Short mmCIF file of C-alpha atoms and ligand atoms in Angstrom, two decimals:
data_model
loop_
_atom_site.label_atom_id
_atom_site.label_comp_id
_atom_site.label_asym_id
_atom_site.label_seq_id
_atom_site.Cartn_x
_atom_site.Cartn_y
_atom_site.Cartn_z
CA MET A 210 -7.33 21.04 -9.42
CA LYS A 211 -8.23 19.16 -12.70
CA ILE A 212 -10.34 16.00 -12.69
CA ILE A 213 -9.55 13.54 -15.62
CA THR A 214 -11.65 10.36 -16.16
CA THR A 215 -10.09 8.89 -19.49
CA PRO A 216 -6.49 7.27 -20.00
CA ALA A 217 -6.07 9.05 -23.16
CA GLU A 218 -6.88 12.31 -21.70
CA MET A 219 -4.41 11.69 -18.87
CA GLN A 220 -1.73 10.69 -21.39
CA CYS A 221 -2.09 13.68 -23.57
CA ARG A 222 -1.96 16.01 -20.30
CA SER A 223 1.29 14.12 -18.98
CA ASP A 224 2.88 14.44 -22.48
CA ALA A 225 2.49 18.09 -22.15
CA ILE A 226 3.66 18.28 -18.65
CA ARG A 227 6.91 16.54 -19.77
CA ARG A 228 7.41 18.53 -22.82
CA ALA A 229 7.33 21.72 -20.76
CA GLY A 230 10.21 20.13 -18.81
CA LYS A 231 8.28 19.51 -15.55
CA ARG A 232 8.40 16.54 -13.33
CA ILE A 233 5.36 14.62 -12.40
CA ALA A 234 4.78 12.82 -8.80
CA PHE A 235 2.13 10.13 -8.65
CA VAL A 236 0.21 8.70 -5.88
CA PRO A 237 -2.19 5.78 -6.75
CA THR A 238 -4.96 5.42 -4.39
CA MET A 239 -8.55 3.75 -3.92
CA GLY A 240 -9.85 6.70 -2.30
CA PHE A 241 -11.60 7.23 1.05
CA LEU A 242 -8.46 9.23 1.69
CA HIS A 243 -6.92 9.77 5.21
CA GLU A 244 -3.68 11.18 6.54
CA GLY A 245 -1.66 8.33 5.32
CA HIS A 246 -2.61 8.81 1.56
CA LEU A 247 -2.16 12.80 2.08
CA SER A 248 1.42 12.22 3.42
CA LEU A 249 2.34 10.68 0.17
CA MET A 250 0.90 13.25 -1.77
CA ARG A 251 2.63 15.93 0.34
CA GLU A 252 5.89 14.09 -0.30
CA GLY A 253 5.00 14.29 -3.99
CA ARG A 254 4.45 18.07 -3.68
CA ARG A 255 7.92 18.20 -2.23
CA ARG A 256 9.54 16.28 -5.12
CA ALA A 257 7.81 17.50 -8.41
CA GLU A 258 5.97 20.52 -10.09
CA VAL A 259 2.99 18.42 -10.69
CA VAL A 260 1.33 16.01 -8.36
CA VAL A 261 -1.10 13.59 -9.75
CA ALA A 262 -3.14 11.40 -7.56
CA SER A 263 -5.55 8.57 -8.91
CA ILE A 264 -8.71 7.50 -7.20
CA PHE A 265 -9.56 3.90 -8.54
CA VAL A 266 -11.11 0.97 -6.66
CA ASN A 267 -9.41 -1.53 -8.91
CA PRO A 268 -11.79 -4.54 -8.99
CA THR A 269 -9.04 -6.93 -10.60
CA GLN A 270 -7.33 -6.96 -7.01
CA PHE A 271 -10.38 -8.05 -5.15
CA GLY A 272 -11.16 -11.89 -4.61
CA PRO A 273 -14.85 -12.92 -5.09
CA ASN A 274 -15.57 -13.02 -1.76
CA GLU A 275 -13.92 -9.62 -0.77
CA ASP A 276 -15.38 -6.15 -0.08
CA PHE A 277 -15.14 -4.56 -3.48
CA GLY A 278 -18.80 -3.81 -3.69
CA ARG A 279 -18.83 -2.15 -0.24
CA TYR A 280 -15.28 -0.62 -0.27
CA PRO A 281 -16.05 2.92 1.03
CA ARG A 282 -16.14 5.75 -1.49
CA ALA A 283 -16.41 9.70 -1.01
CA PHE A 284 -15.11 11.24 -4.05
CA GLU A 285 -16.27 14.78 -3.19
CA ARG A 286 -14.73 14.71 0.31
CA ASP A 287 -11.55 13.18 -1.35
CA CYS A 288 -11.44 16.16 -3.54
CA ALA A 289 -11.68 18.65 -0.90
CA LEU A 290 -8.78 17.02 0.89
CA MET A 291 -6.59 16.70 -2.23
CA GLN A 292 -7.37 20.46 -2.93
CA GLU A 293 -5.83 21.23 0.54
CA VAL A 294 -2.30 19.42 -0.54
CA PRO A 295 -2.66 20.84 -3.10
CA VAL A 296 -2.81 17.84 -5.76
CA ASP A 297 -2.79 19.11 -9.26
CA ILE A 298 -4.46 16.57 -11.26
CA VAL A 299 -6.95 13.74 -9.84
CA PHE A 300 -7.20 10.90 -12.31
CA ALA A 301 -10.51 8.90 -11.62
CA PRO A 302 -11.36 6.56 -14.13
CA ALA A 303 -14.14 4.40 -14.33
CA PRO A 304 -13.66 0.61 -14.43
CA GLU A 305 -14.70 0.17 -18.13
CA ALA A 306 -12.26 3.04 -19.30
CA MET A 307 -9.31 0.81 -17.34
CA TYR A 308 -10.45 -2.58 -18.45
CA PRO A 309 -12.24 -2.40 -21.81
CA ALA A 310 -13.75 -5.70 -22.92
CA GLY A 311 -11.57 -7.96 -24.41
CA ALA A 312 -8.43 -6.96 -22.10
CA GLN A 313 -6.23 -10.24 -21.35
CA THR A 314 -2.82 -8.84 -20.47
CA TRP A 315 -1.59 -9.32 -16.77
CA VAL A 316 1.46 -8.37 -15.25
CA GLU A 317 2.70 -10.89 -12.54
CA VAL A 318 5.50 -10.68 -10.12
CA ALA A 319 6.42 -14.26 -9.26
CA GLU A 320 8.19 -14.89 -6.12
CA ILE A 321 7.65 -11.84 -3.85
CA THR A 322 3.95 -12.25 -4.01
CA LYS A 323 3.75 -15.93 -2.97
CA GLY A 324 3.88 -15.56 0.62
CA LEU A 325 2.30 -13.51 3.38
CA CYS A 326 -0.97 -11.97 1.78
CA GLY A 327 -0.21 -13.46 -1.61
CA ALA A 328 -0.86 -16.88 0.08
CA HIS A 329 -4.34 -15.73 1.47
CA ARG A 330 -5.65 -13.44 -1.55
CA PRO A 331 -5.23 -15.45 -4.66
CA GLY A 332 -4.82 -13.13 -7.69
CA HIS A 333 -4.50 -9.92 -5.50
CA PHE A 334 -1.22 -8.99 -6.40
CA ARG A 335 -1.58 -9.79 -9.91
CA GLY A 336 -4.51 -7.19 -10.06
CA VAL A 337 -2.27 -4.84 -8.20
CA THR A 338 0.85 -4.84 -10.44
CA THR A 339 -1.36 -5.15 -13.49
CA VAL A 340 -3.33 -1.78 -12.37
CA VAL A 341 -0.29 -0.05 -11.42
CA ALA A 342 1.71 -0.85 -14.65
CA LYS A 343 -1.12 0.49 -16.41
CA LEU A 344 -1.42 3.55 -14.35
CA PHE A 345 2.40 4.22 -14.86
CA ASN A 346 1.85 3.92 -18.76
CA ILE A 347 -1.13 6.44 -18.38
CA VAL A 348 0.29 8.91 -15.83
CA LYS A 349 3.84 8.67 -17.13
CA PRO A 350 5.40 10.15 -13.48
CA HIS A 351 8.82 10.57 -12.76
CA TYR A 352 8.09 9.65 -8.89
CA ALA A 353 5.82 7.36 -7.76
CA ILE A 354 4.85 7.35 -3.89
CA PHE A 355 3.59 4.32 -1.85
CA GLY A 356 3.30 3.57 1.66
CA GLU A 357 5.04 0.81 3.58
CA LYS A 358 1.82 0.11 5.25
CA ASP A 359 1.26 -2.30 2.41
CA PHE A 360 4.80 -3.72 2.40
CA GLN A 361 4.40 -6.68 0.12
CA GLN A 362 2.63 -4.33 -2.34
CA LEU A 363 5.49 -1.84 -2.06
CA ARG A 364 7.95 -4.78 -2.70
CA ALA A 365 6.14 -6.05 -5.59
CA ILE A 366 6.18 -2.92 -7.22
CA GLN A 367 9.88 -2.07 -6.86
CA ARG A 368 10.26 -5.54 -8.30
CA MET A 369 8.05 -4.79 -11.28
CA VAL A 370 9.83 -1.45 -11.79
CA LYS A 371 13.15 -3.26 -11.92
CA ASP A 372 12.03 -6.12 -14.18
CA LEU A 373 10.08 -4.20 -16.77
CA ASN A 374 12.31 -1.14 -16.82
CA PHE A 375 9.92 1.41 -15.75
CA ASP A 376 11.70 4.54 -16.06
CA LEU A 377 10.72 6.11 -12.71
CA GLU A 378 11.45 6.18 -9.16
CA ILE A 379 9.66 4.46 -6.24
CA VAL A 380 9.34 6.60 -3.32
CA PRO A 381 8.35 4.48 0.14
CA MET A 382 6.76 6.39 2.87
CA PRO A 383 6.41 5.25 6.42
CA THR A 384 3.22 4.21 7.81
CA VAL A 385 0.92 6.97 9.36
CA ARG A 386 -0.79 5.84 12.50
CA GLU A 387 -3.27 7.11 15.03
CA SER A 388 -1.95 8.47 18.22
CA ASP A 389 -2.71 5.25 19.97
CA GLY A 390 -0.69 3.30 17.25
CA LEU A 391 -3.53 1.95 14.92
CA ALA A 392 -2.39 2.04 11.59
CA LEU A 393 -4.70 4.35 9.28
CA SER A 394 -6.65 2.50 6.79
CA SER A 395 -9.60 3.37 4.68
CA ARG A 396 -10.94 -0.03 6.20
CA ASN A 397 -10.89 1.21 9.62
CA ALA A 398 -14.29 2.85 8.67
CA TYR A 399 -15.77 -0.58 8.80
CA LEU A 400 -14.67 -0.94 12.82
CA SER A 401 -17.41 -0.75 15.53
CA ALA A 402 -15.94 1.03 18.78
CA ALA A 403 -15.23 -2.59 20.18
CA GLU A 404 -13.77 -4.04 17.09
CA ARG A 405 -11.35 -0.53 16.98
CA GLU A 406 -10.14 -1.31 20.36
CA ARG A 407 -9.28 -5.14 19.27
CA ALA A 408 -7.57 -3.91 16.25
CA LEU A 409 -5.01 -2.17 18.38
CA SER A 410 -3.48 -5.46 19.16
CA LEU A 411 -1.82 -5.22 15.85
CA SER A 412 0.46 -2.33 16.37
CA ARG A 413 0.87 -3.44 20.11
CA ALA A 414 2.10 -6.87 18.75
CA LEU A 415 4.58 -5.28 16.58
CA GLU A 416 5.69 -3.03 19.75
CA ALA A 417 6.19 -6.28 21.50
CA ALA A 418 8.30 -7.73 18.75
CA ARG A 419 10.27 -4.35 18.67
CA ARG A 420 11.19 -4.53 22.20
CA GLU A 421 12.14 -8.14 21.79
CA PHE A 422 14.39 -7.08 18.88
CA ALA A 423 15.80 -4.26 20.90
CA ALA A 424 16.48 -6.50 23.93
CA GLY A 425 18.91 -8.48 21.37
CA ALA A 426 16.65 -11.19 19.83
CA ARG A 427 17.84 -12.22 16.42
CA ASP A 428 15.79 -15.43 16.07
CA PRO A 429 12.79 -14.42 13.87
CA ARG A 430 10.96 -17.12 15.84
CA ALA A 431 11.34 -15.14 18.98
CA LEU A 432 9.81 -11.97 17.40
CA VAL A 433 7.00 -13.89 16.30
CA ARG A 434 6.38 -15.26 19.77
CA ALA A 435 6.61 -12.16 21.45
CA ALA A 436 3.98 -10.63 18.79
CA CYS A 437 1.67 -13.52 19.32
CA ALA A 438 1.74 -13.11 23.03
CA VAL A 439 -0.19 -9.79 22.73
CA LEU A 440 -2.22 -11.08 19.72
CA SER A 441 -3.56 -14.09 21.88
CA ALA A 442 -4.74 -11.52 24.53
CA THR A 443 -7.59 -10.58 22.16
CA PRO A 444 -9.13 -13.95 21.13
CA GLU A 445 -11.78 -12.34 19.29
CA ILE A 446 -9.66 -11.41 16.61
CA ARG A 447 -8.67 -14.01 14.00
CA LEU A 448 -5.02 -14.30 13.06
CA GLU A 449 -4.56 -15.03 9.24
CA TYR A 450 -0.72 -14.85 9.29
CA ILE A 451 2.13 -13.46 11.45
CA GLU A 452 5.62 -13.85 9.92
CA ALA A 453 9.06 -12.46 10.17
CA VAL A 454 10.80 -12.48 6.96
CA ASP A 455 13.65 -10.68 5.17
CA SER A 456 12.52 -7.13 4.35
CA GLU A 457 13.96 -7.15 0.79
CA SER A 458 13.14 -10.51 -0.53
CA LEU A 459 10.23 -11.58 1.85
CA ALA A 460 11.94 -15.05 2.22
CA SER A 461 12.10 -16.90 5.32
CA ILE A 462 15.01 -16.37 7.29
CA ALA A 463 16.87 -18.43 10.08
CA ARG A 464 18.36 -15.41 11.82
CA VAL A 465 18.07 -11.44 11.60
CA GLU A 466 21.17 -10.50 10.13
CA ARG A 467 19.69 -7.90 7.65
CA PRO A 468 16.42 -5.74 8.06
CA VAL A 469 13.71 -8.04 9.04
CA VAL A 470 9.97 -7.29 8.53
CA VAL A 471 7.37 -8.56 10.92
CA ALA A 472 4.02 -8.58 9.09
CA ILE A 473 0.61 -9.45 10.39
CA ALA A 474 -2.84 -10.08 8.83
CA THR A 475 -6.06 -10.34 10.98
CA HIS A 476 -9.73 -10.43 10.58
CA VAL A 477 -11.30 -8.36 13.19
CA GLY A 478 -15.00 -8.96 12.74
CA LYS A 479 -15.60 -9.00 8.94
CA THR A 480 -12.68 -6.48 8.29
CA ARG A 481 -9.25 -7.68 7.28
CA LEU A 482 -6.52 -5.74 8.44
CA ILE A 483 -2.75 -5.65 8.18
CA ASP A 484 0.15 -4.09 9.92
CA ASN A 485 4.02 -4.49 9.77
CA ALA A 486 7.23 -3.25 11.27
CA VAL A 487 10.78 -3.40 9.87
CA PHE A 488 13.90 -3.87 12.56
CA THR A 489 17.40 -3.06 11.03
CA PRO A 490 20.14 -4.87 13.07
CA PRO A 491 23.00 -2.29 14.12
CA PRO A 492 26.26 -2.74 11.91
CA PRO A 493 28.66 -5.41 13.53
CA GLY A 494 31.47 -3.68 15.57
P1 LIG Y 237 -4.97 2.30 -0.79
O1 LIG Y 237 -5.92 3.66 -1.21
O2 LIG Y 237 -5.21 1.79 0.50
O3 LIG Y 237 -4.93 1.38 -1.71
O4 LIG Y 237 -3.60 2.99 -0.48
C1 LIG Y 237 -2.98 3.70 -1.45
C2 LIG Y 237 -1.57 4.14 -1.09
O5 LIG Y 237 -1.71 4.77 0.33
C3 LIG Y 237 -0.78 3.04 -0.97
O6 LIG Y 237 0.56 3.39 -1.31
C4 LIG Y 237 -0.89 2.68 0.72
O7 LIG Y 237 0.37 1.82 1.02
C5 LIG Y 237 -0.73 4.08 1.09
N1 LIG Y 237 -1.25 4.03 2.59
C6 LIG Y 237 -2.40 3.19 2.87
N2 LIG Y 237 -2.39 3.53 4.39
C7 LIG Y 237 -1.32 4.23 4.75
C8 LIG Y 237 -0.90 4.56 5.96
N3 LIG Y 237 -1.52 4.53 6.94
N4 LIG Y 237 0.46 5.27 6.13
C9 LIG Y 237 0.90 5.80 5.12
N5 LIG Y 237 0.64 5.04 3.58
C10 LIG Y 237 -0.76 4.32 3.68
#
C-alpha cells in the first residue's frame, strides 16, 4: 500500500494508472475508519483494478464552534485496516497541501444544501463540495463511493457531478450499523456508555417511521410524528431537526408518492449525530 501526501504526486500516479488502461475507485474519508468506510472500500475493490482512499480531516467543512481540533485521528490504525481490504493507495495530504495560501475558489451546490444539516451548519456543504471537487481533480477516479449515512452530502455531490460534468460515476452504499441499530460513525467514539444508549433512539425512531410507512401512512407528518414519539422518550438528547422530504430533491412534500427520506440530527451530550432512512412506496396497481 502506497502512501501519497502531495496532490502533484497523486495526479502523476493517477495519470500513469489511467494510461495503463486501469480503472480507479476512490473513497474519500476523514479517517478514524470503521466498517462503514471499509464497506465502501470493498465495493471499490469489486469495481476497479486500483482502489484509492483519502484520509483528510477537511478544515473548511467545520464551523468555528465544531469539533475540527478534536476530531478523532488514528492514521497508523487506519492504514492497518486499509491494508486488509486491500487499498492500493492512501492519499493523506496536509491541510496546507490542499489549501495553500491564497486559495479563494469554492464549489457550492445551491438548493439541495439549504435545508436539513445545511440550515444548521452554515458553510459545511460548501467545504464538502469544494474538497470533494479538488479530490476528484487530484485522484481522477472512474468511480467514487459514498455512504448513504450522509444522505444530504451524497445528494449534493451527485448534483455537483452532474452540474460540473465530472467524468465519473458516484456509487452510493447503504449505511452500516451495529447489531443494535446504531449507525457507525467516527463520532461514536465521543460517546460515553450512557450516551451510546441514548443514541440508539435515532435508529429506533427511524424504525418507528418505517413501521408507520409499512402500515400505509403516506403523510410525511405521520412519519415524523411516529419517529418523534420515540425520540421524546429520551429527553436527554437534543433534537436539531427531523424531516421527511423527497429523497431526490430533498424538498418538502405533501404526500409520499416517490421515495421519501426521513432524516434526523440530534445532539447527544456534546456529540452531534445524524441518521436517516429511505422508504419507497410500491408501484400503483
Ligand atoms: P467520513 O469519514 O465520516 O467523512 O465518511 C467518509 C465516507 O464514509 C462518507 O461517504 C460517509 O457517508 C461514509 N460513511 C460514514 N459512516 C458510514 C456508515 N455507517 N455506513 C456507510 N458509509 C458510511
